[in-house]
PDB file of C-alpha atoms in Angstrom:
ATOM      1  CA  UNK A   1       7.812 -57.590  -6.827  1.00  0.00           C
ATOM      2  CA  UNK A   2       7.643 -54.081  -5.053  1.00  0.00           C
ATOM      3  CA  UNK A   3       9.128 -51.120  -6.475  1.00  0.00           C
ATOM      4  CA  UNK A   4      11.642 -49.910  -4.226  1.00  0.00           C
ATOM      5  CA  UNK A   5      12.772 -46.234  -3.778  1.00  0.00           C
ATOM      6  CA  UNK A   6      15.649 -44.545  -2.745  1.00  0.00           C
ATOM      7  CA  UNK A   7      15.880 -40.978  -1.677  1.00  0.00           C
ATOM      8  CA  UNK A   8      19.187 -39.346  -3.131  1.00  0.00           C
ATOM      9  CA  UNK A   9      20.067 -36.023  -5.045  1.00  0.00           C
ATOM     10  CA  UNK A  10      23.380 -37.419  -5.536  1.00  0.00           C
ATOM     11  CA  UNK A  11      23.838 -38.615  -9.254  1.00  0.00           C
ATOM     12  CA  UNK A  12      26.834 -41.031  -8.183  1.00  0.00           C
ATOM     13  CA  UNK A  13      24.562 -42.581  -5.335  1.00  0.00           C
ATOM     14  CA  UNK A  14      21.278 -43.148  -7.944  1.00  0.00           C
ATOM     15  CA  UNK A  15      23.764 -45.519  -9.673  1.00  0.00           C
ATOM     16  CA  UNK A  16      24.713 -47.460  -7.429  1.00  0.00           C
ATOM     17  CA  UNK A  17      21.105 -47.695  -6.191  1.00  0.00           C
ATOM     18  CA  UNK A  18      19.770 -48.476  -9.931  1.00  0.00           C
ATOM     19  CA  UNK A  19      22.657 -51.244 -10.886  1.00  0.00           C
ATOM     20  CA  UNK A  20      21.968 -52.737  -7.606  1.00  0.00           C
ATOM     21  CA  UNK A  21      17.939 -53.013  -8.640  1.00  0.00           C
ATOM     22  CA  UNK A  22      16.262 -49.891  -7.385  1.00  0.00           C
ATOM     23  CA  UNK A  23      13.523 -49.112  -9.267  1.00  0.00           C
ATOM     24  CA  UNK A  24      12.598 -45.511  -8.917  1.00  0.00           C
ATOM     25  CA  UNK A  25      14.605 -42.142  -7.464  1.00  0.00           C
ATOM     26  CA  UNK A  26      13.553 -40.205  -5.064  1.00  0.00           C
ATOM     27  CA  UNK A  27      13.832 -36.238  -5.255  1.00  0.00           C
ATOM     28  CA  UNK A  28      12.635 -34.517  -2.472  1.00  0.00           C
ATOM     29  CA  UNK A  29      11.566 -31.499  -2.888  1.00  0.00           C
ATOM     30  CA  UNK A  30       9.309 -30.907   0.375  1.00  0.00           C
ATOM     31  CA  UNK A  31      10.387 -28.438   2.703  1.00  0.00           C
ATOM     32  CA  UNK A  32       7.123 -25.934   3.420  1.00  0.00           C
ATOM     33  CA  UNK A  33       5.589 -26.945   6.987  1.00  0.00           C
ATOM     34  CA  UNK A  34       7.963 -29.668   7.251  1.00  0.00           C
ATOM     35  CA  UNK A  35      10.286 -28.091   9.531  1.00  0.00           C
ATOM     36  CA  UNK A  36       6.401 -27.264  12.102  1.00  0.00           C
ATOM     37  CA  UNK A  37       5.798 -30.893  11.704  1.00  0.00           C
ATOM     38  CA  UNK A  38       9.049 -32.534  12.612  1.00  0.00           C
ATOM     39  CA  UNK A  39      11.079 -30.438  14.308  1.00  0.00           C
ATOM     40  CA  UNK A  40      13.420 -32.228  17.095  1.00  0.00           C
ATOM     41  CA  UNK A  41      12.903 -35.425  15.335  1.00  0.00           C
ATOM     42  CA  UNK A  42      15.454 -37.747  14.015  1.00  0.00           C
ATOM     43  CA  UNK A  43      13.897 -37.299  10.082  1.00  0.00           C
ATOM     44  CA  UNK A  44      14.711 -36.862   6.979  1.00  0.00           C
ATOM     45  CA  UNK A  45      14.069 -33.571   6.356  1.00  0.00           C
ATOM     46  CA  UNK A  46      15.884 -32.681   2.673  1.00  0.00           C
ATOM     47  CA  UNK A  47      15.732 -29.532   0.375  1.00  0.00           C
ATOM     48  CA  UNK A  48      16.299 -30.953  -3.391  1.00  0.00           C
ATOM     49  CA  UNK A  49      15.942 -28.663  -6.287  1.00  0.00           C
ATOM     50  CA  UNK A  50      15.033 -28.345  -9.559  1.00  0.00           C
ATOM     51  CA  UNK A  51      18.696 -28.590 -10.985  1.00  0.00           C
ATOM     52  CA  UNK A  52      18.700 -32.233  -8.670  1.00  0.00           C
ATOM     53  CA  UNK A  53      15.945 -33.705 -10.479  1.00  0.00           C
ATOM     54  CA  UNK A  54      17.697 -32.926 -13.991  1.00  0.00           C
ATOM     55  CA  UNK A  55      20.949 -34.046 -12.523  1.00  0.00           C
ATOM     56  CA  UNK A  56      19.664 -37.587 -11.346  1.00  0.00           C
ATOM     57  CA  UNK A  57      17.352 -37.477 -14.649  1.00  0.00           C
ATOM     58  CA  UNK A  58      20.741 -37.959 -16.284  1.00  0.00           C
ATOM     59  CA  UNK A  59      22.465 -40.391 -14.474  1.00  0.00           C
ATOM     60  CA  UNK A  60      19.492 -43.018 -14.874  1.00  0.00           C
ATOM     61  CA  UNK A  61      19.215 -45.735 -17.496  1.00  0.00           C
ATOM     62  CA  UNK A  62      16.428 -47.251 -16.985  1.00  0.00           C
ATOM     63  CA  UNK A  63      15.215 -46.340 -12.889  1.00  0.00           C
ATOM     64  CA  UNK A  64      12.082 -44.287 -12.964  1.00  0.00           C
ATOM     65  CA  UNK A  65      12.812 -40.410 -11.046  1.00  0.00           C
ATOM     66  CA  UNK A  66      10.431 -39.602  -8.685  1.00  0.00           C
ATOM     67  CA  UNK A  67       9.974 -36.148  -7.217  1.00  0.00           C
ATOM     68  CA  UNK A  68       8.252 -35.254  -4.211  1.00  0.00           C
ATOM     69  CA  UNK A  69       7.067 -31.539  -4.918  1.00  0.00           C
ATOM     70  CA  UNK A  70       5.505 -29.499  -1.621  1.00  0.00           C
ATOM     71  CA  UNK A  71       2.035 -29.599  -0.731  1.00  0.00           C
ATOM     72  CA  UNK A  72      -0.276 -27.427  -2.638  1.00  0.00           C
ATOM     73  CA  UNK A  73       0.700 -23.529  -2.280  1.00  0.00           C
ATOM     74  CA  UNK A  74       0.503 -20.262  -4.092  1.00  0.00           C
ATOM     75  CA  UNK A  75       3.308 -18.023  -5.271  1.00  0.00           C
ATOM     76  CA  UNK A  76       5.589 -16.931  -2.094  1.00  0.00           C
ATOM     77  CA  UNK A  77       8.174 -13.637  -1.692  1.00  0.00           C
ATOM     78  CA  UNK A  78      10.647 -16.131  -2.528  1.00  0.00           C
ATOM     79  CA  UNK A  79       9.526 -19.240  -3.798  1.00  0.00           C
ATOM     80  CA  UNK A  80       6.876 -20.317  -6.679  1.00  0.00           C
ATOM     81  CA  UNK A  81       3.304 -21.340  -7.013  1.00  0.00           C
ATOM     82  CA  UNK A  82       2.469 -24.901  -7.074  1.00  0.00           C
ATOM     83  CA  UNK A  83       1.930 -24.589 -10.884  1.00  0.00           C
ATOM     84  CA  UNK A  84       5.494 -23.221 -11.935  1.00  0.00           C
ATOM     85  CA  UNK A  85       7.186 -26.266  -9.767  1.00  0.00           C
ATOM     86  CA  UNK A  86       5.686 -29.081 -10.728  1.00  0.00           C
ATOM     87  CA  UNK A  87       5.941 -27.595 -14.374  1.00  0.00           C
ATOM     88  CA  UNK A  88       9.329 -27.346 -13.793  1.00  0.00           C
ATOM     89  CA  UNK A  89      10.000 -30.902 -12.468  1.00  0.00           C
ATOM     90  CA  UNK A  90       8.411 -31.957 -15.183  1.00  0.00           C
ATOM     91  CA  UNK A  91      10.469 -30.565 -17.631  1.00  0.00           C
ATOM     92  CA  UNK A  92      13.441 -31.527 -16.084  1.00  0.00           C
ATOM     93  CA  UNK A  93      12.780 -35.264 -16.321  1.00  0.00           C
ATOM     94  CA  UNK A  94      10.379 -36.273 -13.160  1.00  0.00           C
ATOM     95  CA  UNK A  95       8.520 -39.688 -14.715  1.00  0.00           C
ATOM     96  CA  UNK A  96       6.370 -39.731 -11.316  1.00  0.00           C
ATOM     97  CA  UNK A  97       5.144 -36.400  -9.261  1.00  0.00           C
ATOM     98  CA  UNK A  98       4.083 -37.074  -5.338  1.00  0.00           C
ATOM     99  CA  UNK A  99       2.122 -34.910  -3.932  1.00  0.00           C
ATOM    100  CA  UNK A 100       2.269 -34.619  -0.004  1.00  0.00           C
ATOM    101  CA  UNK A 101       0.212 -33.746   2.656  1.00  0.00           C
ATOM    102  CA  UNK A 102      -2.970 -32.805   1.243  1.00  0.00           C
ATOM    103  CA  UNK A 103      -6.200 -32.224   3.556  1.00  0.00           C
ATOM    104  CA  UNK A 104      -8.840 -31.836   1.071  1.00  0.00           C
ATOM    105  CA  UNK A 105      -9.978 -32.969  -2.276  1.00  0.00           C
ATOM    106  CA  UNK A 106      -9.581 -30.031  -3.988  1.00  0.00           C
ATOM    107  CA  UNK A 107      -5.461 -29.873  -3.429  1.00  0.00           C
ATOM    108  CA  UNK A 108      -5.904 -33.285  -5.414  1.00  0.00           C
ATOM    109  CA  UNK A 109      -7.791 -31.639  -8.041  1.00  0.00           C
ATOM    110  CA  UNK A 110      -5.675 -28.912  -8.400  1.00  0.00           C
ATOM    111  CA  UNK A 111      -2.247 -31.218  -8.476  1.00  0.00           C
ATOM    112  CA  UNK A 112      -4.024 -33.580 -11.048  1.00  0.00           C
ATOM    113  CA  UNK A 113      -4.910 -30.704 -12.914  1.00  0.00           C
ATOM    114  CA  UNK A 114      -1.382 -29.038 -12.972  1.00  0.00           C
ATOM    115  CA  UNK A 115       0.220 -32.558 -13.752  1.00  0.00           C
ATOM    116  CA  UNK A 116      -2.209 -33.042 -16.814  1.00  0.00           C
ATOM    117  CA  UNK A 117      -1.174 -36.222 -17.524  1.00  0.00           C
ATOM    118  CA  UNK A 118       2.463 -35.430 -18.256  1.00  0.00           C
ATOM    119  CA  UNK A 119       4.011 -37.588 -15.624  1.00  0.00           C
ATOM    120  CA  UNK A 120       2.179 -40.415 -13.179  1.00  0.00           C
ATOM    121  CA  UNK A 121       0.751 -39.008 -10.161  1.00  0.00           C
ATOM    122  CA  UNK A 122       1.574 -40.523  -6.926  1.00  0.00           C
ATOM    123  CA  UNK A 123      -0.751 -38.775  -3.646  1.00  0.00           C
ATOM    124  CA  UNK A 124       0.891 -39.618  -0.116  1.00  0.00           C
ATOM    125  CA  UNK A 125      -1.655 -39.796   1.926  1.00  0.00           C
ATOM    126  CA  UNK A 126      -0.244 -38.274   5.546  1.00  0.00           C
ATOM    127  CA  UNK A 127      -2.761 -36.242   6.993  1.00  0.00           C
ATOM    128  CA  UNK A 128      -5.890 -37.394   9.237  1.00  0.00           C
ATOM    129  CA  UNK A 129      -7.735 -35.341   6.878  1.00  0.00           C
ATOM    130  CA  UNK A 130      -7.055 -37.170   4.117  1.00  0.00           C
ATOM    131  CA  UNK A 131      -7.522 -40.782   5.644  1.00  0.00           C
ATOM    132  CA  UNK A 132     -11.035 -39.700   6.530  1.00  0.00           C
ATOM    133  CA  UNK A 133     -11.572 -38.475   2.661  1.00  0.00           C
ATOM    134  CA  UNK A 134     -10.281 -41.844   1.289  1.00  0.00           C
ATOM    135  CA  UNK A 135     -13.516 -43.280  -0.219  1.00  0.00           C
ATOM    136  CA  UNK A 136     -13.776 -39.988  -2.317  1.00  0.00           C
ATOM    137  CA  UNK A 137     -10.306 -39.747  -3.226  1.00  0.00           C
ATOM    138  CA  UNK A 138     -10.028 -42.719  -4.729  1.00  0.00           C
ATOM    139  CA  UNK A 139     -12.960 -41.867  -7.328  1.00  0.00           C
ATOM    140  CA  UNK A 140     -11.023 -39.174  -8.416  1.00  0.00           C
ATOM    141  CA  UNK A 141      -9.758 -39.901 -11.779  1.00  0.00           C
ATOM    142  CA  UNK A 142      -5.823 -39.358 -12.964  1.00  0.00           C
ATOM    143  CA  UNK A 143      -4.420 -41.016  -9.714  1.00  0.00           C
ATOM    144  CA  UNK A 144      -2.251 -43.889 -10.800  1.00  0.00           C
ATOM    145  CA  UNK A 145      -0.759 -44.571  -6.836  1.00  0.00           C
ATOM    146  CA  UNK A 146      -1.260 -43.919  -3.536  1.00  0.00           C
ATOM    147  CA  UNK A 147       1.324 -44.338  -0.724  1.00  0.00           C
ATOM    148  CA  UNK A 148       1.168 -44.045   2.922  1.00  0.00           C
ATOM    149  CA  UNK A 149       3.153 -42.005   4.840  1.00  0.00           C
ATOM    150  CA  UNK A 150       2.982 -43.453   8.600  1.00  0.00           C
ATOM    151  CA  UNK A 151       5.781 -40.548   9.982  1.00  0.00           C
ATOM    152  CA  UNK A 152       3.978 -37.901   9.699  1.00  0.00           C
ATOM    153  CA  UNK A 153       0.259 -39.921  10.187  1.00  0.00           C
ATOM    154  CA  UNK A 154       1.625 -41.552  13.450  1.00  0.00           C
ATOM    155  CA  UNK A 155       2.569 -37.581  14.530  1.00  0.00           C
ATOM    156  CA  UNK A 156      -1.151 -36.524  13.790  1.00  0.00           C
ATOM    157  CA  UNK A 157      -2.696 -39.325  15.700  1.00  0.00           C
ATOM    158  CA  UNK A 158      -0.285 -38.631  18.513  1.00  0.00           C
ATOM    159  CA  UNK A 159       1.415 -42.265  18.672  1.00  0.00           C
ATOM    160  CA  UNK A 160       4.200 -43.108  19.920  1.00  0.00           C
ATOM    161  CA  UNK A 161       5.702 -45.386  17.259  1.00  0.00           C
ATOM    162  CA  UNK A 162       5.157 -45.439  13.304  1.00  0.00           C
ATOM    163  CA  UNK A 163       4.495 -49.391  12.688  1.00  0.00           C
ATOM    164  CA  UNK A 164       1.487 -49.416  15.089  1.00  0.00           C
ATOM    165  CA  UNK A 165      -0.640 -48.414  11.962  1.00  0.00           C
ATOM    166  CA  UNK A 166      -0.169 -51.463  11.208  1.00  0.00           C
ATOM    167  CA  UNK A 167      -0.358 -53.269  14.567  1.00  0.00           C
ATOM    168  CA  UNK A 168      -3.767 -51.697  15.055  1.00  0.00           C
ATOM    169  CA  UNK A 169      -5.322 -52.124  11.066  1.00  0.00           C
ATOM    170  CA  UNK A 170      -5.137 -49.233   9.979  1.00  0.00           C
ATOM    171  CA  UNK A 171      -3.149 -49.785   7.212  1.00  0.00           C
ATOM    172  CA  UNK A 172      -5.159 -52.922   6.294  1.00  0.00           C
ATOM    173  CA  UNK A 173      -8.591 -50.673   6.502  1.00  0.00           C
ATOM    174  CA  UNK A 174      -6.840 -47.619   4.233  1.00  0.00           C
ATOM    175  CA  UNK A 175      -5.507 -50.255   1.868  1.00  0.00           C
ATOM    176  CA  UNK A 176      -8.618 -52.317   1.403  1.00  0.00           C
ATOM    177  CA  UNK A 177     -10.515 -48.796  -0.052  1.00  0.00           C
ATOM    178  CA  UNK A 178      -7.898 -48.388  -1.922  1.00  0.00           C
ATOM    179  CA  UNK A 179      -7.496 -52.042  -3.614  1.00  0.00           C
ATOM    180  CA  UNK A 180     -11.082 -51.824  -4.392  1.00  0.00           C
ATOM    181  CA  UNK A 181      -9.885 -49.351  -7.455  1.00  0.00           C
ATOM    182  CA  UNK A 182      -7.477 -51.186  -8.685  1.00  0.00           C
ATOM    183  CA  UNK A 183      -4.784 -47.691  -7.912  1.00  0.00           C
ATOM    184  CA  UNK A 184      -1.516 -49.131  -6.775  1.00  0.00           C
ATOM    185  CA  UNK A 185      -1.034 -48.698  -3.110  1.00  0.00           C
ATOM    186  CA  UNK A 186       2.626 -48.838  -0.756  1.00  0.00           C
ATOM    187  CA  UNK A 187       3.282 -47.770   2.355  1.00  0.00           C
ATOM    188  CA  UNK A 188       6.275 -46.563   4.839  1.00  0.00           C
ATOM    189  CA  UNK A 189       9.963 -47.237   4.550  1.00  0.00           C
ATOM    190  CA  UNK A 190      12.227 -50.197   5.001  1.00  0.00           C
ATOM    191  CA  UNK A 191      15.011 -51.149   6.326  1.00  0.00           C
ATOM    192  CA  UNK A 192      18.033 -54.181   5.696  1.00  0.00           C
ATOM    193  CA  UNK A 193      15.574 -57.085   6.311  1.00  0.00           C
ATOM    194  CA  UNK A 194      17.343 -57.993   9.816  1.00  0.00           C
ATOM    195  CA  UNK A 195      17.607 -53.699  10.782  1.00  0.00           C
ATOM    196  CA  UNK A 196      14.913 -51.354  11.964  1.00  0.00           C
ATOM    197  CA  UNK A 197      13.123 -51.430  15.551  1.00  0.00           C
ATOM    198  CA  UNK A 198      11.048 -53.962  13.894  1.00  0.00           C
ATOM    199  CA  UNK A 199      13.187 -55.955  11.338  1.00  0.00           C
ATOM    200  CA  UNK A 200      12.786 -55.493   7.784  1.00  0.00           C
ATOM    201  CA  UNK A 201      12.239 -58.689   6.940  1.00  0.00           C
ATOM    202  CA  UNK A 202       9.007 -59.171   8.774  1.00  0.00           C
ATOM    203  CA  UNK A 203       7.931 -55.258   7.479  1.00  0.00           C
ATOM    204  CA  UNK A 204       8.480 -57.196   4.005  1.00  0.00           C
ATOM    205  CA  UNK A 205       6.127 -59.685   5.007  1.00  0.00           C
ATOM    206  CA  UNK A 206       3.409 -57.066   5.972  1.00  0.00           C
ATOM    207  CA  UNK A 207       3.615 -55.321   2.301  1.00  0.00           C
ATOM    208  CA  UNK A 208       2.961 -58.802   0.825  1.00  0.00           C
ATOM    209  CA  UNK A 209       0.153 -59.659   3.046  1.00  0.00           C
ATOM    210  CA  UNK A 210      -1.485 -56.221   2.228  1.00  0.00           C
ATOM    211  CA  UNK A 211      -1.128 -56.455  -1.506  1.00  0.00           C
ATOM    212  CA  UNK A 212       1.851 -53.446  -1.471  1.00  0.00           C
ATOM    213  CA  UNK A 213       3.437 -52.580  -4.755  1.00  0.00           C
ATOM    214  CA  UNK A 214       6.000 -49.641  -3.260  1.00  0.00           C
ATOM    215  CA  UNK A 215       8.292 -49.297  -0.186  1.00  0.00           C
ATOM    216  CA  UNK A 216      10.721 -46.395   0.317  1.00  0.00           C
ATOM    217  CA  UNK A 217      14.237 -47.885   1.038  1.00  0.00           C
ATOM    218  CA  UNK A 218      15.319 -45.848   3.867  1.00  0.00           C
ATOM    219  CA  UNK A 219      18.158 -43.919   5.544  1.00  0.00           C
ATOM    220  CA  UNK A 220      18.735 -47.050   7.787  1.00  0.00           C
ATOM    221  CA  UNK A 221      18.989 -49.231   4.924  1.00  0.00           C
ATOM    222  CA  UNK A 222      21.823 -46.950   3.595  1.00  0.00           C
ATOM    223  CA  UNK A 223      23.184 -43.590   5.549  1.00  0.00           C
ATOM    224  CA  UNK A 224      24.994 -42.225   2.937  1.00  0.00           C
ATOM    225  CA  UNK A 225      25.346 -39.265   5.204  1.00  0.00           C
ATOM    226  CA  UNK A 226      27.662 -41.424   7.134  1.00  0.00           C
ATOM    227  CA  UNK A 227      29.228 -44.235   5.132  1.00  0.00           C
ATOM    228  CA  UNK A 228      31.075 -41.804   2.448  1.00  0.00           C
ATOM    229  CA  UNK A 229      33.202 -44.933   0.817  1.00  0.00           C
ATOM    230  CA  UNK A 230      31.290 -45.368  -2.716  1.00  0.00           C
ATOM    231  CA  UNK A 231      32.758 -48.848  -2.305  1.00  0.00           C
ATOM    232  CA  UNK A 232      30.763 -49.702   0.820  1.00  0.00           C
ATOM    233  CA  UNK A 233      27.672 -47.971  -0.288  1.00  0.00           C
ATOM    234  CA  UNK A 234      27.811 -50.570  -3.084  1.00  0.00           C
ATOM    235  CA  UNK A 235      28.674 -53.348  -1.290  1.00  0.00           C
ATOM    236  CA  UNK A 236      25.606 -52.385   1.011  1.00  0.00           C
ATOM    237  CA  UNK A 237      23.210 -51.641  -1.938  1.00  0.00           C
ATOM    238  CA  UNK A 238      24.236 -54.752  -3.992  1.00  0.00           C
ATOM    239  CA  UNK A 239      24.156 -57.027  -1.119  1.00  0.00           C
ATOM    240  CA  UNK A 240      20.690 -55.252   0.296  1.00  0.00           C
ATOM    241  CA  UNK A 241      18.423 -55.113  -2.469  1.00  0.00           C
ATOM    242  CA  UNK A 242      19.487 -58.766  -3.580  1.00  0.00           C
ATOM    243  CA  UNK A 243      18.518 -59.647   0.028  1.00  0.00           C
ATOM    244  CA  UNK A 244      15.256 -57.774  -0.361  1.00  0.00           C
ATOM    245  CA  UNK A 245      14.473 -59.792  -4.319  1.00  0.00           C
ATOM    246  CA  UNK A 246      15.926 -63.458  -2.457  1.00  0.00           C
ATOM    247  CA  UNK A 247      12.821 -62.680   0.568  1.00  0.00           C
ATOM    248  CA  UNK A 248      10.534 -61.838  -1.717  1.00  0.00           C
ATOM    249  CA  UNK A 249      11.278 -64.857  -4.160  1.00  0.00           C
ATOM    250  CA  UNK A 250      10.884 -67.114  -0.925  1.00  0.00           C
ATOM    251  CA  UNK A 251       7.321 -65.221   0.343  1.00  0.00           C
ATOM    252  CA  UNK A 252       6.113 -66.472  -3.333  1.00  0.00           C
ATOM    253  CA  UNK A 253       5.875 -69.956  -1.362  1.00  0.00           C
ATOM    254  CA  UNK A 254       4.183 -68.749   1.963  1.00  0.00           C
ATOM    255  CA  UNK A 255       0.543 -69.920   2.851  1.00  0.00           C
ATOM    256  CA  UNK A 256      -2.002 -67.068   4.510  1.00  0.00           C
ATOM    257  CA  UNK A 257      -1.629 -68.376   7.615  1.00  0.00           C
ATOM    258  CA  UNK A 258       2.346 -67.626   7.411  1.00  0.00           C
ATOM    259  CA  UNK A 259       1.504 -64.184   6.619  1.00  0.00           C
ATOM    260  CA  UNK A 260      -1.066 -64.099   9.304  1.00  0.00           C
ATOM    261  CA  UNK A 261       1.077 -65.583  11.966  1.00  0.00           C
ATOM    262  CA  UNK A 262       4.451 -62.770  11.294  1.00  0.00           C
ATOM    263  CA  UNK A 263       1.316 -60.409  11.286  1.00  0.00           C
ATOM    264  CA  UNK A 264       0.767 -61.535  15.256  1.00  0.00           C
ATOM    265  CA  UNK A 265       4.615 -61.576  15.641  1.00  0.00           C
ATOM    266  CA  UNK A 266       4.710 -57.558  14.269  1.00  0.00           C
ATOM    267  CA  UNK A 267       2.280 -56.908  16.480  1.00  0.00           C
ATOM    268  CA  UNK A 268       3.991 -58.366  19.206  1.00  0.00           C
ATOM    269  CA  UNK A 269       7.315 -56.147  18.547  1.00  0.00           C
ATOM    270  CA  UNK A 270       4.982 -52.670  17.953  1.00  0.00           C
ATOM    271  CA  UNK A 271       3.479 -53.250  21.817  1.00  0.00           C
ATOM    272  CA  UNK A 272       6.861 -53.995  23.591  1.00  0.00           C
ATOM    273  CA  UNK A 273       8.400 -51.251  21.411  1.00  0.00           C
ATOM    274  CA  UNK A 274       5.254 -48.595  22.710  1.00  0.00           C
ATOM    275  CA  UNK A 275       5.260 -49.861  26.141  1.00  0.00           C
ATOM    276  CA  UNK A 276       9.181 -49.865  26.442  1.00  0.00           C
TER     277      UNK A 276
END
């Protein structure tokens, strides 16, 4: 089954997410060149700290935390090098460091080198720069996963909508280098299997086909900006991720041609969606 991800700093809210079957936290640290990149989008775009990553360190059991540090920097006027954070994530309980937007391979070096083992490193691979360094990456050793990040990848190609990576095989082609390693691979977010411009459940259906083993859960799964009733986020959690196991479960069953044929049907949605 995929490991599913939730993006919280709120101790309370990992809980919930972890009872109902989440399997890792998400910290998320990122904020350099963010803002350049999405600005006047409707995007996450979060600030987490330090002190968050020890706080939701705490409030697990038995979900992994993973933190999404910034890309590879030096020391600023008022914030540190690249070394001091991700030691300090580290120490405060990260089990799995992402590293995002990197252009060349020796940002991975360097973040393999500051991790040293201590935690499982997790590259998201955003940047055209990156996609065209794949085959090289992947030698690399200390990577233990890979995930795609189509947001910011469809904003570098200059496409309209995130999910026609996948209508157009890109995903497949980045994936297939990638399987050939034997590093675990995911990509995007999802939402509750009948939400999202395309609907979850057939998004589900793509990370299956592809040979996933990650998907972020996202803010349209759960808004916990909006719904404030820890009741309701429950209710939505338990009911979601139980939805999310019961698909899965049921894909077990599905022949190729299945697969290939909600393939078709995704691409179907991505064109109307672009041409709309």
């Amino acid at each position: 089954m995929l490991n599913l991800m939730y993006i919280t700093k709120r101790p309370e809210i990992a809980r919930i997410a972890e009872d109902a079957g989440v399997d890792w936290i998400f910290v998320d640290m990122e904020f350099i060149g963010k803002d350049c990149r999405q600005g006047g989008l409707d995007t996450v775009q979060n600030h987490h700290t330090v002190e968050d990553v020890a706080n939701i360190k705490a409030a697990l059991s038995k979900a992994k935390v993973l933190v999404r540090v910034n890309p590879i920097h030096d020391q600023m006027a008022d914030y540190p090098s690249s070394e001091d954070e991700i030691e300090a994530v580290i120490k405060a309980g990260a089990d799995i460091v992402m590293l995002p937007y990197f252009k060349t391979v020796a940002e991975v070096e360097r973040f393999i080198s500051i991790v040293g083992g201590r935690a499982k490193v997790c590259l998201l691979m955003e940047t055209t720069e990156a996609a065209s360094l794949l085959e090289q990456i992947v030698k690399m050793p200390g990577i233990d996963m890979i995930h795609i990040g189509l947001n910011d990848m469809h904003l570098a190609l200059k496409m309209k909508f995130m999910f026609q990576l996948l209508a157009d095989g890109s995903v497949d082609k980045w994936t297939g280098i990638i399987r050939k390693t034997g590093i675990k691979y995911g990509f995007g977010g999802l939402a509750s299997l009948d939400g999202g411009a395309v609907p979850g459940r057939m998004i589900l259906k793509e990370h299956y086909r592809i040979g996933s083993k990650m998907v972020i859960v996202s803010r349209a799964f759960c808004n916990t900006e909006k719904i404030t009733d820890l009741n309701e986020v429950k209710e939505i959690f338990n009911n979601g991720i139980k939805a999310i196991r019961e698909q899965e479960s049921e894909m077990s069953a599905m022949s190729q041609e299945d697969f290939i044929n909600n393939h078709k049907a995704v691409c179907e949605a991505v064109d109307k969606i672009v041409k709309g």
